Coordinates of N, CA and C in Angstrom, one line a residue:
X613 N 17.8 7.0 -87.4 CA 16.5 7.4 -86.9 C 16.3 6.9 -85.5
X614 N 17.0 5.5 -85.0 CA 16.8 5.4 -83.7 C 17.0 5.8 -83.0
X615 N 18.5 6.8 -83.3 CA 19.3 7.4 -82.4 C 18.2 9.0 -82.2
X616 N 18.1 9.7 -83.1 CA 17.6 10.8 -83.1 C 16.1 9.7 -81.9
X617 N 15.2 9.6 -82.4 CA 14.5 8.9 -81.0 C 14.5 8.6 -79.8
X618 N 15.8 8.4 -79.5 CA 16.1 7.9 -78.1 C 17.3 9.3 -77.4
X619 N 17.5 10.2 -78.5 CA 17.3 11.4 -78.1 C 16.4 12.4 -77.4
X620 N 15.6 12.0 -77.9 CA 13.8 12.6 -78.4 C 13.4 12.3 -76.7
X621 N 14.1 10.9 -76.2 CA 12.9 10.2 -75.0 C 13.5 10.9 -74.5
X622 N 15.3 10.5 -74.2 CA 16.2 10.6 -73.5 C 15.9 12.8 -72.5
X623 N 15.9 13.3 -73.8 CA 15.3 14.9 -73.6 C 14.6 14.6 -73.0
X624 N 13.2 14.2 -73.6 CA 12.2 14.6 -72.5 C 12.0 14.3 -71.3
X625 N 12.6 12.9 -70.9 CA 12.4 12.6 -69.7 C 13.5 13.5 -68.2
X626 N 14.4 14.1 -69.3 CA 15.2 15.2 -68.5 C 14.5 16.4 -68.0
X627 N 13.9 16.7 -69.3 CA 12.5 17.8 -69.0 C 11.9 17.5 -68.2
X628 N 11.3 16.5 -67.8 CA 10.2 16.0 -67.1 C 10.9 16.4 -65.8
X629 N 12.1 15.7 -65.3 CA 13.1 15.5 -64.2 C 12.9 17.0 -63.6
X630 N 13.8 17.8 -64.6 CA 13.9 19.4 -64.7 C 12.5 19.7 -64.2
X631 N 11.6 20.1 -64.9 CA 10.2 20.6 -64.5 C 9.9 20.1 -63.0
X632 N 9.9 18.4 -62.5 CA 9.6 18.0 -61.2 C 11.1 18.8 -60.2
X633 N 11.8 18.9 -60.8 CA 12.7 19.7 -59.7 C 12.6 21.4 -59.3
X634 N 12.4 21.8 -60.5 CA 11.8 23.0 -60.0 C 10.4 23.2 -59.2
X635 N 9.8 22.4 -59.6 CA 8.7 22.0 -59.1 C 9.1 22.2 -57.3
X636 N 9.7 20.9 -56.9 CA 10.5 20.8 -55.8 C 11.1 21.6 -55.3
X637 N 11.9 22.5 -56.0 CA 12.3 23.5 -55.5 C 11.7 25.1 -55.5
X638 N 10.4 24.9 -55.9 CA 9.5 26.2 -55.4 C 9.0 25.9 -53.9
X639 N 8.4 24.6 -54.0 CA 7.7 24.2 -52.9 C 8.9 24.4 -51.5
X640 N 9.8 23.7 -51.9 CA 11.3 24.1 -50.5 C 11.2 25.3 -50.3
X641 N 11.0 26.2 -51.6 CA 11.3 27.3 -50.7 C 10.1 28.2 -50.6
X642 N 9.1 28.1 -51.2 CA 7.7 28.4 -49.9 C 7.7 28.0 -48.6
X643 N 8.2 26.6 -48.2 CA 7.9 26.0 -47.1 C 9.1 26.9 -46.3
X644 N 10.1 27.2 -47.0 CA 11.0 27.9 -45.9 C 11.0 29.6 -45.8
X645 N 10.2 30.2 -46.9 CA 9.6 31.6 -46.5 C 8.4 31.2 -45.3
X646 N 7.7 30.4 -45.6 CA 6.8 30.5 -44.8 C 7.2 30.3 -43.2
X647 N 8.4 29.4 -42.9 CA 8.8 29.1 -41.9 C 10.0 30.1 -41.0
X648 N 10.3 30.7 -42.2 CA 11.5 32.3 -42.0 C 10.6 33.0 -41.2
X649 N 8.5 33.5 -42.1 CA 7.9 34.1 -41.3 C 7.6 33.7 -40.1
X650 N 6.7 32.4 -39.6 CA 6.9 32.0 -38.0 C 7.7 32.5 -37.6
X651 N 8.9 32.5 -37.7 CA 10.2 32.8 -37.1 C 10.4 33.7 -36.2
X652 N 10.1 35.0 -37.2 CA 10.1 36.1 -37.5 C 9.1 36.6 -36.1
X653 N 7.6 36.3 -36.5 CA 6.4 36.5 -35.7 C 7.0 36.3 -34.8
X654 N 7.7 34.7 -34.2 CA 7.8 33.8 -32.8 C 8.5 35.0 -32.2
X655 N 9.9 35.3 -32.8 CA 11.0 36.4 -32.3 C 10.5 37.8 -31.7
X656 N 9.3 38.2 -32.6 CA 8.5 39.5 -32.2 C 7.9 39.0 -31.1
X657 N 7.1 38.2 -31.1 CA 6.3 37.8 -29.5 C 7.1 37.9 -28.8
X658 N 8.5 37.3 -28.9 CA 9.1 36.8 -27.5 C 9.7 38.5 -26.9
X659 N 10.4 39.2 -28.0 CA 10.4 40.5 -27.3 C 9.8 41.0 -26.8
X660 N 8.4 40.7 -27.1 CA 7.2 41.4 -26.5 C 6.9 41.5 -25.7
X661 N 6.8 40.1 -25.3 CA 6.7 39.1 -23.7 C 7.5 39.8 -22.7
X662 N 9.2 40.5 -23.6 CA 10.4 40.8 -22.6 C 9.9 42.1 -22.1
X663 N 9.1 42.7 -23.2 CA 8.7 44.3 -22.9 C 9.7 45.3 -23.8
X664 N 9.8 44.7 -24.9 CA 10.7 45.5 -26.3 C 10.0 46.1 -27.3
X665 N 9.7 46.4 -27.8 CA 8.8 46.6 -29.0 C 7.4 46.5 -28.5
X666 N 7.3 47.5 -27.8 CA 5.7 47.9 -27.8 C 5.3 48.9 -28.1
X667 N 5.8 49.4 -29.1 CA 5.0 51.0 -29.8 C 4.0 50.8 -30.3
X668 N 4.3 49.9 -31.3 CA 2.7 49.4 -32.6 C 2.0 48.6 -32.1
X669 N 1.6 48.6 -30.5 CA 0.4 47.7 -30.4 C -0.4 48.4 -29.3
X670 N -1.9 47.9 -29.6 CA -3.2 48.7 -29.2 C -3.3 49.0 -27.9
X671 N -3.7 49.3 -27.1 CA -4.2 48.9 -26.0 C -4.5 47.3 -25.5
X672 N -5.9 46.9 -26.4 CA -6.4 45.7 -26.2 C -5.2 44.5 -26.4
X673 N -4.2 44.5 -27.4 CA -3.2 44.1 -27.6 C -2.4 44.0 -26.5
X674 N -2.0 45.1 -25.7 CA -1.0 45.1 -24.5 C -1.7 44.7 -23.2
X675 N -3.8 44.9 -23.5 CA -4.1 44.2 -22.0 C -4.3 42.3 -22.5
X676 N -4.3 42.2 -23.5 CA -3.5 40.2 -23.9 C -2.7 39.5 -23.5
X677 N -1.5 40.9 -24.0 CA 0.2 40.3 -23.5 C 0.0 40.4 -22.0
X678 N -0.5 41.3 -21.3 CA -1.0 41.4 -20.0 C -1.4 39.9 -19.0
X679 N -2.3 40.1 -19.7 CA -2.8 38.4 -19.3 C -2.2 37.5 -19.6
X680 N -1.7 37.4 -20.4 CA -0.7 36.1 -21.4 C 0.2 36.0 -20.3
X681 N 1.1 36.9 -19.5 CA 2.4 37.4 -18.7 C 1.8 37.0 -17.6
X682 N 0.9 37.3 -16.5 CA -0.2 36.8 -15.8 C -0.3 35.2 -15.7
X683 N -0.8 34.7 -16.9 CA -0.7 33.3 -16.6 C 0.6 32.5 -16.4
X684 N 1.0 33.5 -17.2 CA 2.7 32.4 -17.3 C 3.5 32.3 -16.1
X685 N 3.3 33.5 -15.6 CA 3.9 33.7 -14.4 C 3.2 32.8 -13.0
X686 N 1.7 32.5 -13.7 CA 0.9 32.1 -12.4 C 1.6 30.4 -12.5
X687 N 1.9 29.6 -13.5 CA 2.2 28.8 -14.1 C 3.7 28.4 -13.7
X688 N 4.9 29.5 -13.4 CA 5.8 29.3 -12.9 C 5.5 29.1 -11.1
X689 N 4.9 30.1 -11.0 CA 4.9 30.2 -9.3 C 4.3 28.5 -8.7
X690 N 3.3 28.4 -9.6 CA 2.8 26.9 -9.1 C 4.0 25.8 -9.2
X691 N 5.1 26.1 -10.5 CA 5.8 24.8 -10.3 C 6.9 25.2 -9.3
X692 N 7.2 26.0 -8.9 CA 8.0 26.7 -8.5 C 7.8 26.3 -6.6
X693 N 6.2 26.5 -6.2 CA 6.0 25.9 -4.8 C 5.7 24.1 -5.0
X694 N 5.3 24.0 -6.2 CA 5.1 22.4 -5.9 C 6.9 21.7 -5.7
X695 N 7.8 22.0 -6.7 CA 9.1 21.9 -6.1 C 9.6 22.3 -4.7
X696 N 9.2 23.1 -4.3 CA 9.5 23.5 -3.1 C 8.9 22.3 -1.9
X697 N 7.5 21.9 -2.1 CA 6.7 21.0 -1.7 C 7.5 19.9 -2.0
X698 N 7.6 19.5 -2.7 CA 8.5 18.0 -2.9 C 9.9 17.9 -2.2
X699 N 10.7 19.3 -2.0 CA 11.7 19.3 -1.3 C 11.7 19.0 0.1
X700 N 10.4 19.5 0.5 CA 9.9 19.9 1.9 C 10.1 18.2 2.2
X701 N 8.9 17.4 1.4 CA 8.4 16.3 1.8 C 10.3 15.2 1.6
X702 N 10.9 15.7 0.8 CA 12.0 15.3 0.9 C 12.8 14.9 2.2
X703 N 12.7 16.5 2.3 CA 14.1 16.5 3.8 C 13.3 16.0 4.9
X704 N 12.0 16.2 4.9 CA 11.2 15.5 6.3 C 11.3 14.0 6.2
X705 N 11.6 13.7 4.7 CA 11.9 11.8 4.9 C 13.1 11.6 5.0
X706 N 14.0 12.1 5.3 CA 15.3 12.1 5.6 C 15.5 12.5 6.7
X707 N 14.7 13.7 7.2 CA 15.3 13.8 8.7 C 14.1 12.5 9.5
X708 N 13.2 12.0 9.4 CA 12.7 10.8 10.1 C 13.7 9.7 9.9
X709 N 14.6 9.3 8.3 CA 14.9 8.0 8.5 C 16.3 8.5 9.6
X710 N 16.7 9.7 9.5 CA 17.6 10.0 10.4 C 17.5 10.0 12.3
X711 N 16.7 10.1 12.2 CA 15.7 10.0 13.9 C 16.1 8.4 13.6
X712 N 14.9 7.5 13.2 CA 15.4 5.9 13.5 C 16.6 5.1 13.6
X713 N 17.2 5.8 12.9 CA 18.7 5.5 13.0 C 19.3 5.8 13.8
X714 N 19.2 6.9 14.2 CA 20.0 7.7 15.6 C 19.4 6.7 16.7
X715 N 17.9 6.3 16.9 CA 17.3 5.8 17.6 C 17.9 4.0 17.8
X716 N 18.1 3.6 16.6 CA 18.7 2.5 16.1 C 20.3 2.0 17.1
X717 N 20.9 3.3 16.4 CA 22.3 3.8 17.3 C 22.4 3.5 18.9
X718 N 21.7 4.4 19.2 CA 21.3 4.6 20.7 C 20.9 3.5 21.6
X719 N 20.2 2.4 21.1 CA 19.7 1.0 21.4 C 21.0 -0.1 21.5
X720 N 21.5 0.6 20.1 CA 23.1 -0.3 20.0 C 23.9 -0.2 21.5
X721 N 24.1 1.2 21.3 CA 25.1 1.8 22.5 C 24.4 1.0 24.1
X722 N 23.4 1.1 24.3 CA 22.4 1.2 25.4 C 22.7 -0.7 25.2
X723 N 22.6 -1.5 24.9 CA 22.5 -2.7 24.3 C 24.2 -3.5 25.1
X724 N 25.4 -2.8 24.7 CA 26.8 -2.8 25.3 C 26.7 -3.8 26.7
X725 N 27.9 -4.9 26.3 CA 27.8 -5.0 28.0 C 28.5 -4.5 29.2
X726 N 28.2 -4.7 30.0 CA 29.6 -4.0 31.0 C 31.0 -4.3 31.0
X727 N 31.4 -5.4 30.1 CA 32.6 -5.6 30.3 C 33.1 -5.0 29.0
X728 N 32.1 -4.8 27.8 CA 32.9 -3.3 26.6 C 33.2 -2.4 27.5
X729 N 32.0 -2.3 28.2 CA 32.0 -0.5 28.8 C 33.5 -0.4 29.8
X730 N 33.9 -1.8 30.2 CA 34.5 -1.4 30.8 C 36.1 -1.6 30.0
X731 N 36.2 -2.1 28.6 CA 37.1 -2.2 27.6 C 36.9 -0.1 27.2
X732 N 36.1 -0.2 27.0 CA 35.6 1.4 26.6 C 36.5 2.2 27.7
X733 N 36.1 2.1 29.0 CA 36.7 2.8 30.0 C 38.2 2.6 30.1
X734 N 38.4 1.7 30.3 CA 40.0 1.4 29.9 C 40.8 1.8 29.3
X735 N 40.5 2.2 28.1 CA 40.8 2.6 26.8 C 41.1 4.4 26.9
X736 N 39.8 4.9 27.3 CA 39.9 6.4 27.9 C 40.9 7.3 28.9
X737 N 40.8 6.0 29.8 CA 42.0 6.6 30.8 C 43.6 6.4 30.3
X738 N 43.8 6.9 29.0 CA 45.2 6.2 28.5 C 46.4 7.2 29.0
X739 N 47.1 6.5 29.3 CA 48.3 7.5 30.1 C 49.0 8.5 29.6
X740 N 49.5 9.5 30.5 CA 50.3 10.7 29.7 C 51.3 10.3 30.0
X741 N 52.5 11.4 28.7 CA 53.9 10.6 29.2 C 54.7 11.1 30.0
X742 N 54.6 11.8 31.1 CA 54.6 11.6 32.4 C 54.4 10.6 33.4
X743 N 53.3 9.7 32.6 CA 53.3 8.5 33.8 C 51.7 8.8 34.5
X744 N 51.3 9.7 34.4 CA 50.1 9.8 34.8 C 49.0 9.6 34.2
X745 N 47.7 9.1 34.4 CA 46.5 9.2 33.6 C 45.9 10.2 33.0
X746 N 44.7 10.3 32.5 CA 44.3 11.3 32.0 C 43.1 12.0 33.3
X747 N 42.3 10.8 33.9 CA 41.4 11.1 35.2 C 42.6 12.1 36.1
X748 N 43.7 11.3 36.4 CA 44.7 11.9 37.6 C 44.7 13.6 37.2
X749 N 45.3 13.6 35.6 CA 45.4 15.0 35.6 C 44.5 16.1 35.5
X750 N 43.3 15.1 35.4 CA 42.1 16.5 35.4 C 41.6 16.6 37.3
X751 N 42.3 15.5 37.6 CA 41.4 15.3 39.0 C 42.7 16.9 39.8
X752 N 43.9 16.3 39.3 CA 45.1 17.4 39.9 C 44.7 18.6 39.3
X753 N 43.9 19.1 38.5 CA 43.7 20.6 37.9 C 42.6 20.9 38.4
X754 N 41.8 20.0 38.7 CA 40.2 20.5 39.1 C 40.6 20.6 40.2
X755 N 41.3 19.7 41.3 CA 41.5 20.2 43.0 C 42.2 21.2 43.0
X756 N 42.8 22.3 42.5 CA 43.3 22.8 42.7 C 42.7 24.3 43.4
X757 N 43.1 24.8 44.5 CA 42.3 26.4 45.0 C 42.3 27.3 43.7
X758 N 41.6 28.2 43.9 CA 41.3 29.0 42.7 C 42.8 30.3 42.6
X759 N 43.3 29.9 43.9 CA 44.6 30.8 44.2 C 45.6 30.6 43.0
X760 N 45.6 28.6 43.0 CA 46.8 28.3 41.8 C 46.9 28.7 40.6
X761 N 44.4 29.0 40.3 CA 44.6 29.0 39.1 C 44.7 30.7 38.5
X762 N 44.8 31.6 39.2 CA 45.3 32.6 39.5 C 46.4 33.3 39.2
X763 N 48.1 32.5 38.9 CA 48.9 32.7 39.2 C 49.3 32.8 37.6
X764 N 48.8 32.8 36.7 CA 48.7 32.9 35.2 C 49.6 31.9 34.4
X765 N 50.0 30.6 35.4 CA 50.5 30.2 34.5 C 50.0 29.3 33.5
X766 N 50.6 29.2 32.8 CA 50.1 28.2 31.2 C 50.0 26.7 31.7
X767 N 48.8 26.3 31.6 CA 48.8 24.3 31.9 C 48.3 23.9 30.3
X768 N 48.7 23.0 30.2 CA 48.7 22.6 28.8 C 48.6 20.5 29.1
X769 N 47.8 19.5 28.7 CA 47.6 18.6 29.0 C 48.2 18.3 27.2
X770 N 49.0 17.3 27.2 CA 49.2 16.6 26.1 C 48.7 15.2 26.5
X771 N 48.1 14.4 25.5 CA 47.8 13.2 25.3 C 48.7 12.6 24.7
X772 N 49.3 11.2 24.8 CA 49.7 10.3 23.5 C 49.1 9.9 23.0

């Protein structure tokens, strides 16, 4: 007798289980018809938006999407120059910190004493391997009559 009883529970509380599962599983899948249709609608708009599927809709319907397309668009264009504005204000702070620095530079250079400048100079006139400087041979090309430079031939200065 006990056994048949704890059959008895054992059943029903399976039923019970069963019944809440189906239960469960109407509600899943209402919740996912109903979410298939959004879907569905979202997918229709967006074609709409593209300019696909406009046969079945009114007039008043197409002067909506009208406006709807309108704003959106008005919506892009603004983010569209405010980024442009932020770029602007970008590169203008970069070409200023680039001014102070160049200005920074120039102070440096300007700053030099005469005896770098004249390490600096030193340095410039470095010899060719001929034996000659670099002043000598521009000073020997630049004196020359315009007769010499005339005569087609090839001058070519090498540096070491």
């Amino acid at each position: 007798m006990n056994e048949i009883i704890d059959k008895y529970n054992t059943n029903s509380k399976n039923l019970g289980k069963a019944e809440q599962l189906s239960l469960d599983l109407n509600l899943e899948h209402s919740k996912y018809a109903n979410l298939n249709d959004q879907l569905a609608a979202a997918s229709l708009r967006l074609r709409q938006m593209r300019g696909e599927e406009l046969e079945g809709l009114s007039v008043e319907e197409l002067q909506q999407l009208e406006k709807n397309l309108e704003a959106g668009l008005h919506r892009v264009l603004q983010t569209k120059d405010q980024q442009f504005l932020e770029q602007i204000n970008d590169l203008q702070r970069k070409s200023s910190q680039l001014a102070e620095e160049n200005m920074q530079l120039r102070n440096q250079v300007s700053q030099i004493t005469p005896t770098a400048k004249q390490a600096v100079a030193d340095t410039e006139n470095v010899v060719a391997e001929d034996g000659q400087s670099s002043e000598s041979v521009m000073t020997a090309l630049h004196s020359g009559s315009s007769q010499d430079n005339d005569d087609g031939s090839d001058v070519s200065l090498k540096l070491g």
